[in-house]
Amino acid sequence: MPFIPAADEVGDLESGRDAASRLYQKIATRHIRGLRTSQGTYILTPSGILLSSRHSISEDELAEFLADGIGKYQRLSTRERLGRAIRASRTSSSRYPEDGLVLSLVLRKFYSRKPVGRAGIGVVESNRDFAWYKKKEAEQFLPSTPKKGDTYNVPSYLVERLARYHFTDTVRAFADPYPARCVKKARLTATVLEVQNGVVKLRYDGTIHSEQDDTPRFGLARSRGRLPRRPQRSFQANLLGYATFDQAKKRFTEFELVALGNHRGGGERSSKDLVPMGVALTLAEDTPLERVEPFHLEWYLWN
Amino acid sequence: MAVLVFIDEKCLRRPADFLEAAMKMMSVIFVLFLAISASPVPAQEITRSLNLTESSYAAVRKSILVRPSEDQWEKIPWRPNLAVAIAEGREMDKPILLWMMNGHPCGMT
C-alpha cells in the first residue's frame, strides 16, 4: 500500500496538546464554508505538509485524489517529506480494560418510511460504538457460584450504563447521554443454562426504558457535536442474549446481547415519531481498531 | 416471468415436457425459498413485530449487524490514530492517508 492509512477523531486532535494534535491543528481545514468541523480525508507527509484534502470524495474521484497526493509527495525532498521525528504520544487508551469485558456495538434503525427533507440528508441506518466493563464489573454479569438453573439480576448500574450512554440515537449524529433520572427501567437477568468443567453458559433477558421529556438538555463534559438536540426522546426495548464465561480464565469467551425496541427523538435529525431501533453487542476482538474508546467513556466516571 | 413463458411453450408440445418444466420451476422456487430464508429478516417485519424471542433472535441479530456492503472500509488496515501513522510514515517514507471524523471513524461517528 503506497499510504499509511490512519483514522482519528476531530475533537481530540483539534483540542490536543501533543505533537500529533499540534501537527493536525496546522493542516485542519474547514472544507465547507459555514461547516464547523474539519471532518474529511487528508493526504499529508509525516513531516506535516498537507498535500491534498477533501470533505467528501466520490468513488469516481478517489483514484485521482490518491494519485495527486502520491505525485506531490514524490516531488518533495526526503527532508521535506519526513521532517523531524515526533513522539507518538497517543498510542492507545490507558483506560482499556485489559481483563474486562469489551463489547462492540452496532445500532441500526429500521425506518418504515425514510425521512424526507432536511431530516433525510445523508440518512444512514447504522452506527457503531464500544462499551467497556472492568474485570470486577464483568464478573458481576453472572452469579459468583453459578449452578444450572440459577437466575441472577445483573446490578442495575451496569445495565444503566448501556441505557444512558449506548442506547441513544447516534445513528445519524451524536446524542447526549441520558441523565440517570431518565432511566425508568434497566433490568438484565442472567439464567445459568449449564456449568461444565468451569465453563458457564448463560442466557440474558431484560428490558430497558429510558425517557427524557424535560429541559434543559443534558450537558456534555466535552461537547464534540454542536448539533442542536431535542430533549424529548425515549427508547423502550427488550433484551436477549447469550454468553459463555470461563471460570479458570475469569473472563467471557463469548458474549452477545441484542436490544430491540422503539426509539423516538433525541437529535436534530432524529424522528419525533417512534422508529424501531436495534442494538447488537458482541465481544470485541483485541485489535487496535477494536480498542477505540467508548464515545461517552468520560461519563463512566472511572478513576 | 421467463420461467412461465418457458412452461407455456413446452406445454404446447407434450405432457412429459410439462412435467419436466414443472420440476424445473419447483427447483427454481426451492432455490428462491432458500435464498429468502437465509437473508436477514426484512426490516418491515421487525418494524411490525419488534419480536425478540429465542426463535427470532438469530435473524434479528443478523439484521442489525453490519452488512457486507457496509464493511468494505474495514478491510483497510487503518492505524487507530495520527501519531502512530506519523511514526510509521517516517520509517517507511510513505504519505499518510488520514480519515478524520467527529467521533472516531472506527467507533461512534
Coordinates of C-alpha atoms in Angstrom, one line a residue:
Chain A
M1 CA 0.0 0.0 0.0
P2 CA 1.5 3.4 -1.0
F3 CA 0.0 5.1 2.0
I4 CA -0.2 4.7 5.7
P5 CA -3.9 4.8 6.4
A6 CA -5.0 6.3 9.7
A7 CA -8.3 7.2 11.3
D8 CA -8.7 9.7 14.1
E9 CA -11.1 11.9 15.9
V10 CA -11.5 15.6 15.1
G11 CA -12.3 16.9 18.6
D12 CA -9.3 15.1 20.2
L13 CA -6.8 16.4 17.6
E14 CA -8.3 19.9 17.5
S15 CA -8.0 20.3 21.2
G16 CA -5.0 18.1 22.0
R17 CA -1.6 19.4 23.1
D18 CA 0.6 16.5 22.0
A19 CA 2.8 16.7 18.8
A20 CA 0.3 14.9 16.5
S21 CA -2.5 17.2 17.6
R22 CA -0.4 20.2 17.0
L23 CA 0.5 18.9 13.6
Y24 CA -3.1 18.4 12.8
Q25 CA -4.1 21.8 14.0
K26 CA -1.8 23.3 11.3
I27 CA -3.4 21.4 8.5
A28 CA -7.1 21.1 9.7
T29 CA -9.3 22.6 7.0
R30 CA -12.9 23.7 7.1
H31 CA -13.8 22.3 3.7
I32 CA -17.3 23.7 3.5
R33 CA -18.0 27.3 4.3
G34 CA -20.1 27.6 7.5
L35 CA -19.5 24.0 8.5
R36 CA -17.9 23.9 11.9
T37 CA -15.9 20.8 11.5
S38 CA -12.6 19.8 9.9
Q39 CA -14.0 16.3 9.0
G40 CA -12.6 15.0 5.8
T41 CA -9.9 12.9 4.2
Y42 CA -6.4 14.3 4.1
I43 CA -3.1 13.3 2.5
L44 CA -0.1 14.6 4.3
T45 CA 3.6 14.0 4.8
P46 CA 4.9 12.6 8.1
S47 CA 6.6 16.0 8.5
G48 CA 3.1 17.6 8.4
I49 CA 2.9 19.1 4.9
L50 CA -0.7 19.0 3.7
L51 CA -0.7 17.5 0.1
S52 CA -4.5 17.3 -0.5
S53 CA -7.8 17.2 1.4
R54 CA -11.5 16.9 0.7
H55 CA -14.6 16.9 2.8
S56 CA -16.0 14.0 0.9
I57 CA -14.8 12.0 -2.1
S58 CA -16.9 10.2 -4.6
E59 CA -15.8 6.8 -5.9
D60 CA -15.0 8.4 -9.2
E61 CA -12.7 11.0 -7.7
L62 CA -10.9 8.7 -5.4
A63 CA -8.2 7.4 -7.8
E64 CA -7.4 10.9 -8.9
F65 CA -7.3 12.2 -5.3
L66 CA -4.8 9.5 -4.3
A67 CA -2.6 9.8 -7.4
D68 CA -2.4 13.5 -6.9
G69 CA -1.3 13.0 -3.3
I70 CA 1.4 10.5 -4.3
G71 CA 2.6 12.7 -7.1
K72 CA 3.0 15.7 -4.8
Y73 CA 4.8 13.5 -2.2
Q74 CA 7.3 12.2 -4.7
R75 CA 8.2 15.7 -5.8
L76 CA 9.3 16.7 -2.3
S77 CA 12.8 16.1 -0.9
T78 CA 13.3 13.5 1.7
R79 CA 13.9 16.2 4.3
E80 CA 10.6 17.9 3.4
R81 CA 8.7 14.6 3.4
L82 CA 9.9 13.2 6.7
G83 CA 10.9 16.2 8.9
R84 CA 11.9 15.6 12.4
A85 CA 10.7 12.6 14.5
I86 CA 7.9 13.3 16.8
R87 CA 6.9 11.2 19.8
A88 CA 3.8 9.1 19.2
S89 CA 2.1 10.1 22.4
R90 CA -1.4 8.8 21.6
T91 CA -0.8 5.1 21.1
S92 CA -3.8 3.6 22.8
S93 CA -6.2 4.3 25.6
S94 CA -4.7 3.8 29.0
R95 CA -8.2 3.0 30.3
Y96 CA -8.7 0.0 28.1
P97 CA -10.0 -2.8 30.5
E98 CA -7.4 -5.5 29.6
D99 CA -9.1 -8.3 31.6
G100 CA -12.6 -6.9 31.4
L101 CA -15.5 -7.1 29.0
V102 CA -15.1 -5.1 25.8
L103 CA -18.2 -5.1 23.6
S104 CA -18.6 -3.8 20.1
L105 CA -22.0 -2.3 19.4
V106 CA -23.9 -1.8 16.2
L107 CA -27.0 0.4 16.3
R108 CA -29.5 0.2 13.5
K109 CA -32.7 2.0 12.8
F110 CA -35.4 0.3 10.8
Y111 CA -37.2 3.1 9.1
S112 CA -40.6 2.1 7.8
R113 CA -40.6 5.4 5.8
K114 CA -37.3 7.0 5.1
P115 CA -37.1 10.6 6.4
V116 CA -37.6 13.3 3.8
G117 CA -36.5 16.9 3.5
R118 CA -33.8 18.1 5.9
A119 CA -34.2 15.0 8.1
G120 CA -33.3 12.9 5.1
I121 CA -30.0 14.5 4.2
G122 CA -27.3 11.8 4.3
V123 CA -29.6 9.3 6.0
V124 CA -27.8 6.3 7.2
E125 CA -29.2 3.4 9.1
S126 CA -26.4 2.3 11.4
N127 CA -23.6 3.4 13.6
R128 CA -21.2 1.7 16.0
D129 CA -19.6 2.2 19.4
F130 CA -17.9 0.3 22.1
A131 CA -19.0 -0.5 25.6
W132 CA -16.4 -1.3 28.3
Y133 CA -16.6 -3.1 31.7
K134 CA -13.7 -3.5 34.0
K135 CA -12.8 -7.0 35.2
K136 CA -14.7 -6.6 38.5
E137 CA -17.7 -5.2 36.7
A138 CA -17.7 -8.0 34.1
E139 CA -17.7 -10.6 36.9
Q140 CA -21.0 -9.2 38.1
F141 CA -22.7 -10.3 34.9
L142 CA -23.2 -13.8 36.5
P143 CA -23.6 -15.2 40.0
S144 CA -20.4 -15.8 42.0
T145 CA -21.1 -19.5 42.3
P146 CA -23.2 -20.4 39.3
K147 CA -25.3 -23.5 39.2
K148 CA -27.5 -24.7 36.4
G149 CA -31.0 -23.1 36.7
D150 CA -29.9 -20.2 38.8
T151 CA -31.3 -16.8 37.9
Y152 CA -29.4 -13.6 38.8
N153 CA -30.1 -10.0 38.3
V154 CA -27.1 -8.1 36.9
P155 CA -26.6 -5.0 39.1
S156 CA -28.6 -2.1 37.7
Y157 CA -25.7 0.3 37.4
L158 CA -24.1 -2.0 34.8
V159 CA -27.3 -2.1 32.8
E160 CA -27.9 1.6 33.2
R161 CA -24.5 2.2 31.5
L162 CA -26.0 0.7 28.3
A163 CA -29.2 2.6 28.7
R164 CA -27.6 6.0 29.4
Y165 CA -24.6 6.1 27.2
H166 CA -25.1 3.5 24.5
F167 CA -28.7 3.1 23.7
T168 CA -29.2 6.6 22.3
D169 CA -29.9 7.6 18.7
T170 CA -26.4 8.0 17.4
V171 CA -27.3 6.6 14.0
R172 CA -27.4 9.9 12.3
A173 CA -25.5 12.2 14.7
F174 CA -24.2 12.5 18.2
A175 CA -26.6 12.2 21.1
D176 CA -26.2 13.3 24.7
P177 CA -26.2 10.6 27.3
Y178 CA -29.5 10.1 29.2
P179 CA -29.3 11.7 32.7
A180 CA -29.6 9.0 35.4
R181 CA -33.1 10.2 36.4
C182 CA -34.4 9.4 32.9
V183 CA -33.7 5.7 33.1
K184 CA -37.1 4.3 34.1
K185 CA -36.1 0.7 33.8
A186 CA -32.8 -1.2 33.3
R187 CA -33.2 -4.8 34.1
L188 CA -31.0 -7.7 32.9
T189 CA -31.4 -11.2 34.3
A190 CA -28.9 -14.0 33.8
T191 CA -30.1 -17.6 33.7
V192 CA -27.4 -20.2 34.1
L193 CA -28.0 -22.7 31.3
E194 CA -25.1 -25.0 32.0
V195 CA -21.9 -25.4 34.1
Q196 CA -19.4 -27.8 32.8
N197 CA -15.7 -28.0 33.5
G198 CA -15.6 -24.5 34.7
V199 CA -17.4 -23.2 31.7
V200 CA -20.6 -21.4 32.4
K201 CA -23.3 -20.9 29.7
L202 CA -25.7 -18.1 30.3
R203 CA -28.8 -16.6 28.8
Y204 CA -29.8 -12.9 29.3
D205 CA -33.3 -11.4 29.3
G206 CA -34.2 -7.9 30.1
T207 CA -35.9 -4.6 29.5
I208 CA -34.7 -1.1 29.1
H209 CA -36.8 2.1 29.2
S210 CA -35.3 5.5 29.0
E211 CA -37.3 8.6 28.7
Q212 CA -36.5 12.3 28.7
D213 CA -39.1 15.0 28.3
D214 CA -37.6 17.9 30.0
T215 CA -35.2 20.8 29.5
P216 CA -32.5 21.9 29.7
R217 CA -30.5 19.5 27.7
F218 CA -28.0 17.4 29.5
G219 CA -24.6 19.0 29.2
L220 CA -21.6 17.1 27.9
A221 CA -18.3 17.2 29.6
R222 CA -16.7 18.0 26.3
S223 CA -19.1 18.9 23.6
R224 CA -17.9 17.4 20.3
G225 CA -21.1 17.7 18.4
R226 CA -22.7 21.1 18.1
L227 CA -26.0 19.9 16.6
P228 CA -29.0 21.2 18.5
R229 CA -30.6 18.4 20.4
R230 CA -34.2 17.9 21.4
P231 CA -34.5 16.6 24.9
Q232 CA -37.8 14.8 24.1
R233 CA -36.7 11.3 23.5
S234 CA -37.2 7.7 24.6
F235 CA -36.1 4.2 24.0
Q236 CA -38.1 1.2 25.2
A237 CA -36.7 -2.2 24.3
N238 CA -36.4 -5.9 25.2
L239 CA -33.0 -7.5 25.6
L240 CA -32.0 -11.0 24.9
G241 CA -28.5 -12.6 24.7
Y242 CA -26.2 -15.5 25.3
A243 CA -22.7 -15.7 26.8
T244 CA -20.0 -18.1 27.9
F245 CA -17.8 -17.4 30.9
D246 CA -14.6 -19.3 31.6
Q247 CA -14.1 -19.6 35.3
A248 CA -10.5 -20.6 35.0
K249 CA -9.7 -17.6 32.8
K250 CA -12.1 -15.4 34.8
R251 CA -13.4 -13.9 31.6
F252 CA -16.1 -14.1 29.0
T253 CA -15.1 -16.0 25.9
E254 CA -18.4 -15.3 24.2
F255 CA -20.9 -12.6 24.7
E256 CA -23.9 -11.5 22.6
L257 CA -26.7 -9.2 23.5
V258 CA -29.5 -7.8 21.4
A259 CA -31.8 -4.9 22.2
L260 CA -34.8 -4.3 20.1
G261 CA -37.5 -1.6 20.6
N262 CA -38.9 1.7 19.6
H263 CA -37.0 4.9 19.7
R264 CA -38.1 8.5 19.3
G265 CA -36.4 11.9 19.3
G266 CA -33.0 12.8 20.6
G267 CA -31.4 14.9 17.9
E268 CA -31.9 17.4 15.2
R269 CA -32.1 14.6 12.7
S270 CA -34.0 12.1 14.9
S271 CA -37.6 11.3 14.1
K272 CA -40.2 12.6 16.5
D273 CA -42.1 9.5 15.7
L274 CA -41.4 6.1 17.1
V275 CA -38.8 4.3 14.9
P276 CA -37.8 0.7 15.6
M277 CA -34.1 0.5 16.6
G278 CA -32.0 -2.5 17.3
V279 CA -28.6 -2.7 19.0
A280 CA -26.3 -5.7 18.7
L281 CA -23.5 -6.1 21.2
T282 CA -20.7 -8.6 20.5
L283 CA -17.4 -9.4 22.3
A284 CA -14.8 -7.2 20.6
E285 CA -11.6 -8.5 19.2
D286 CA -8.4 -7.4 20.7
T287 CA -7.2 -5.4 17.8
P288 CA -6.1 -1.7 17.7
L289 CA -9.3 -0.7 15.9
E290 CA -11.5 -2.5 18.5
R291 CA -9.7 -0.7 21.3
V292 CA -11.3 2.6 20.3
E293 CA -12.7 4.2 23.4
P294 CA -16.5 4.3 24.0
F295 CA -17.7 7.7 22.9
H296 CA -19.0 8.6 26.3
L297 CA -16.2 7.0 28.3
E298 CA -15.7 10.1 30.5
W299 CA -19.2 9.6 31.8
Y300 CA -18.3 6.1 33.2
L301 CA -16.6 8.1 35.9
W302 CA -13.8 5.6 36.1
N303 CA -10.8 6.5 38.2
Chain B
M1 CA -41.8 -14.4 -15.9
A2 CA -39.2 -16.1 -18.0
V3 CA -39.9 -19.4 -16.3
L4 CA -43.7 -19.1 -17.0
V5 CA -43.1 -18.4 -20.7
F6 CA -40.8 -21.4 -20.8
I7 CA -43.5 -23.6 -19.4
D8 CA -46.2 -22.3 -21.8
E9 CA -44.1 -23.1 -24.8
K10 CA -43.3 -26.6 -23.5
C11 CA -46.9 -27.3 -22.6
L12 CA -47.9 -26.9 -26.2
R13 CA -45.8 -29.8 -27.2
R14 CA -46.4 -32.8 -24.9
P15 CA -47.3 -33.7 -21.2
A16 CA -43.8 -35.1 -20.5
D17 CA -42.3 -31.8 -21.3
F18 CA -44.8 -30.1 -19.0
L19 CA -43.8 -32.4 -16.1
E20 CA -40.1 -31.7 -16.8
A21 CA -40.8 -27.9 -16.9
A22 CA -42.8 -28.1 -13.7
M23 CA -39.9 -29.9 -11.9
K24 CA -37.5 -27.2 -13.1
M25 CA -39.9 -24.5 -11.9
M26 CA -40.2 -26.2 -8.5
S27 CA -36.4 -26.3 -8.3
V28 CA -36.3 -22.5 -9.0
I29 CA -38.9 -21.8 -6.4
F30 CA -37.0 -24.0 -3.9
V31 CA -33.7 -22.2 -4.5
L32 CA -35.5 -18.8 -4.2
F33 CA -37.1 -20.0 -0.9
L34 CA -33.6 -21.0 0.4
A35 CA -32.2 -17.6 -0.6
I36 CA -35.0 -15.7 1.1
S37 CA -34.9 -17.8 4.3
A38 CA -31.1 -17.2 4.6
S39 CA -31.3 -13.5 4.2
P40 CA -31.8 -11.0 7.1
V41 CA -35.3 -10.6 8.5
P42 CA -36.9 -7.9 6.3
A43 CA -36.8 -4.6 8.1
Q44 CA -40.6 -4.2 7.7
E45 CA -41.2 -7.4 9.5
I46 CA -39.1 -6.3 12.5
T47 CA -40.9 -2.9 12.4
R48 CA -44.2 -4.6 12.6
S49 CA -43.5 -7.1 15.3
L50 CA -40.5 -5.9 17.4
N51 CA -40.5 -9.6 18.2
L52 CA -37.3 -10.6 20.1
T53 CA -37.6 -14.2 21.2
E54 CA -35.4 -17.3 21.2
S55 CA -36.7 -18.2 17.7
S56 CA -36.3 -14.8 16.2
Y57 CA -33.1 -13.9 18.0
A58 CA -30.6 -15.1 15.3
A59 CA -32.4 -13.4 12.5
V60 CA -32.9 -10.1 14.4
R61 CA -29.3 -10.0 15.4
K62 CA -28.2 -10.7 11.8
S63 CA -30.4 -7.9 10.5
I64 CA -28.8 -5.4 13.0
L65 CA -25.2 -6.3 12.5
V66 CA -23.1 -4.6 9.8
R67 CA -23.8 -5.9 6.3
P68 CA -21.2 -6.9 3.8
S69 CA -21.9 -3.8 1.6
E70 CA -21.2 -1.6 4.6
D71 CA -18.0 -3.0 5.9
Q72 CA -15.6 -2.7 2.9
W73 CA -13.7 0.1 4.6
E74 CA -12.8 -2.3 7.5
K75 CA -10.6 -4.2 5.1
I76 CA -8.2 -1.3 5.1
P77 CA -5.6 -1.6 7.9
W78 CA -6.4 1.8 9.5
R79 CA -4.0 2.9 12.2
P80 CA -6.0 4.0 15.2
N81 CA -4.5 7.5 15.4
L82 CA -2.4 10.0 13.6
A83 CA 0.6 9.7 16.0
V84 CA 1.1 6.1 15.1
A85 CA 0.8 6.8 11.4
I86 CA 3.3 9.7 11.6
A87 CA 5.9 7.4 13.2
E88 CA 5.2 4.6 10.6
G89 CA 5.2 7.0 7.7
R90 CA 8.6 8.4 8.7
E91 CA 10.0 4.9 9.0
M92 CA 8.6 3.7 5.6
D93 CA 8.8 7.1 3.8
K94 CA 5.2 7.0 2.8
P95 CA 2.5 9.6 2.9
I96 CA -0.4 9.4 5.3
L97 CA -4.0 9.0 4.2
L98 CA -5.9 10.4 7.2
W99 CA -9.6 10.0 7.7
M100 CA -11.0 12.5 10.2
M101 CA -14.5 12.4 11.7
N102 CA -16.4 13.9 14.6
G103 CA -16.2 10.8 16.7
H104 CA -13.6 8.2 15.8
P105 CA -14.3 6.8 12.4
C106 CA -13.9 3.3 13.7
G107 CA -16.1 3.9 16.8
M108 CA -19.0 6.3 17.1
T109 CA -19.1 8.9 14.4

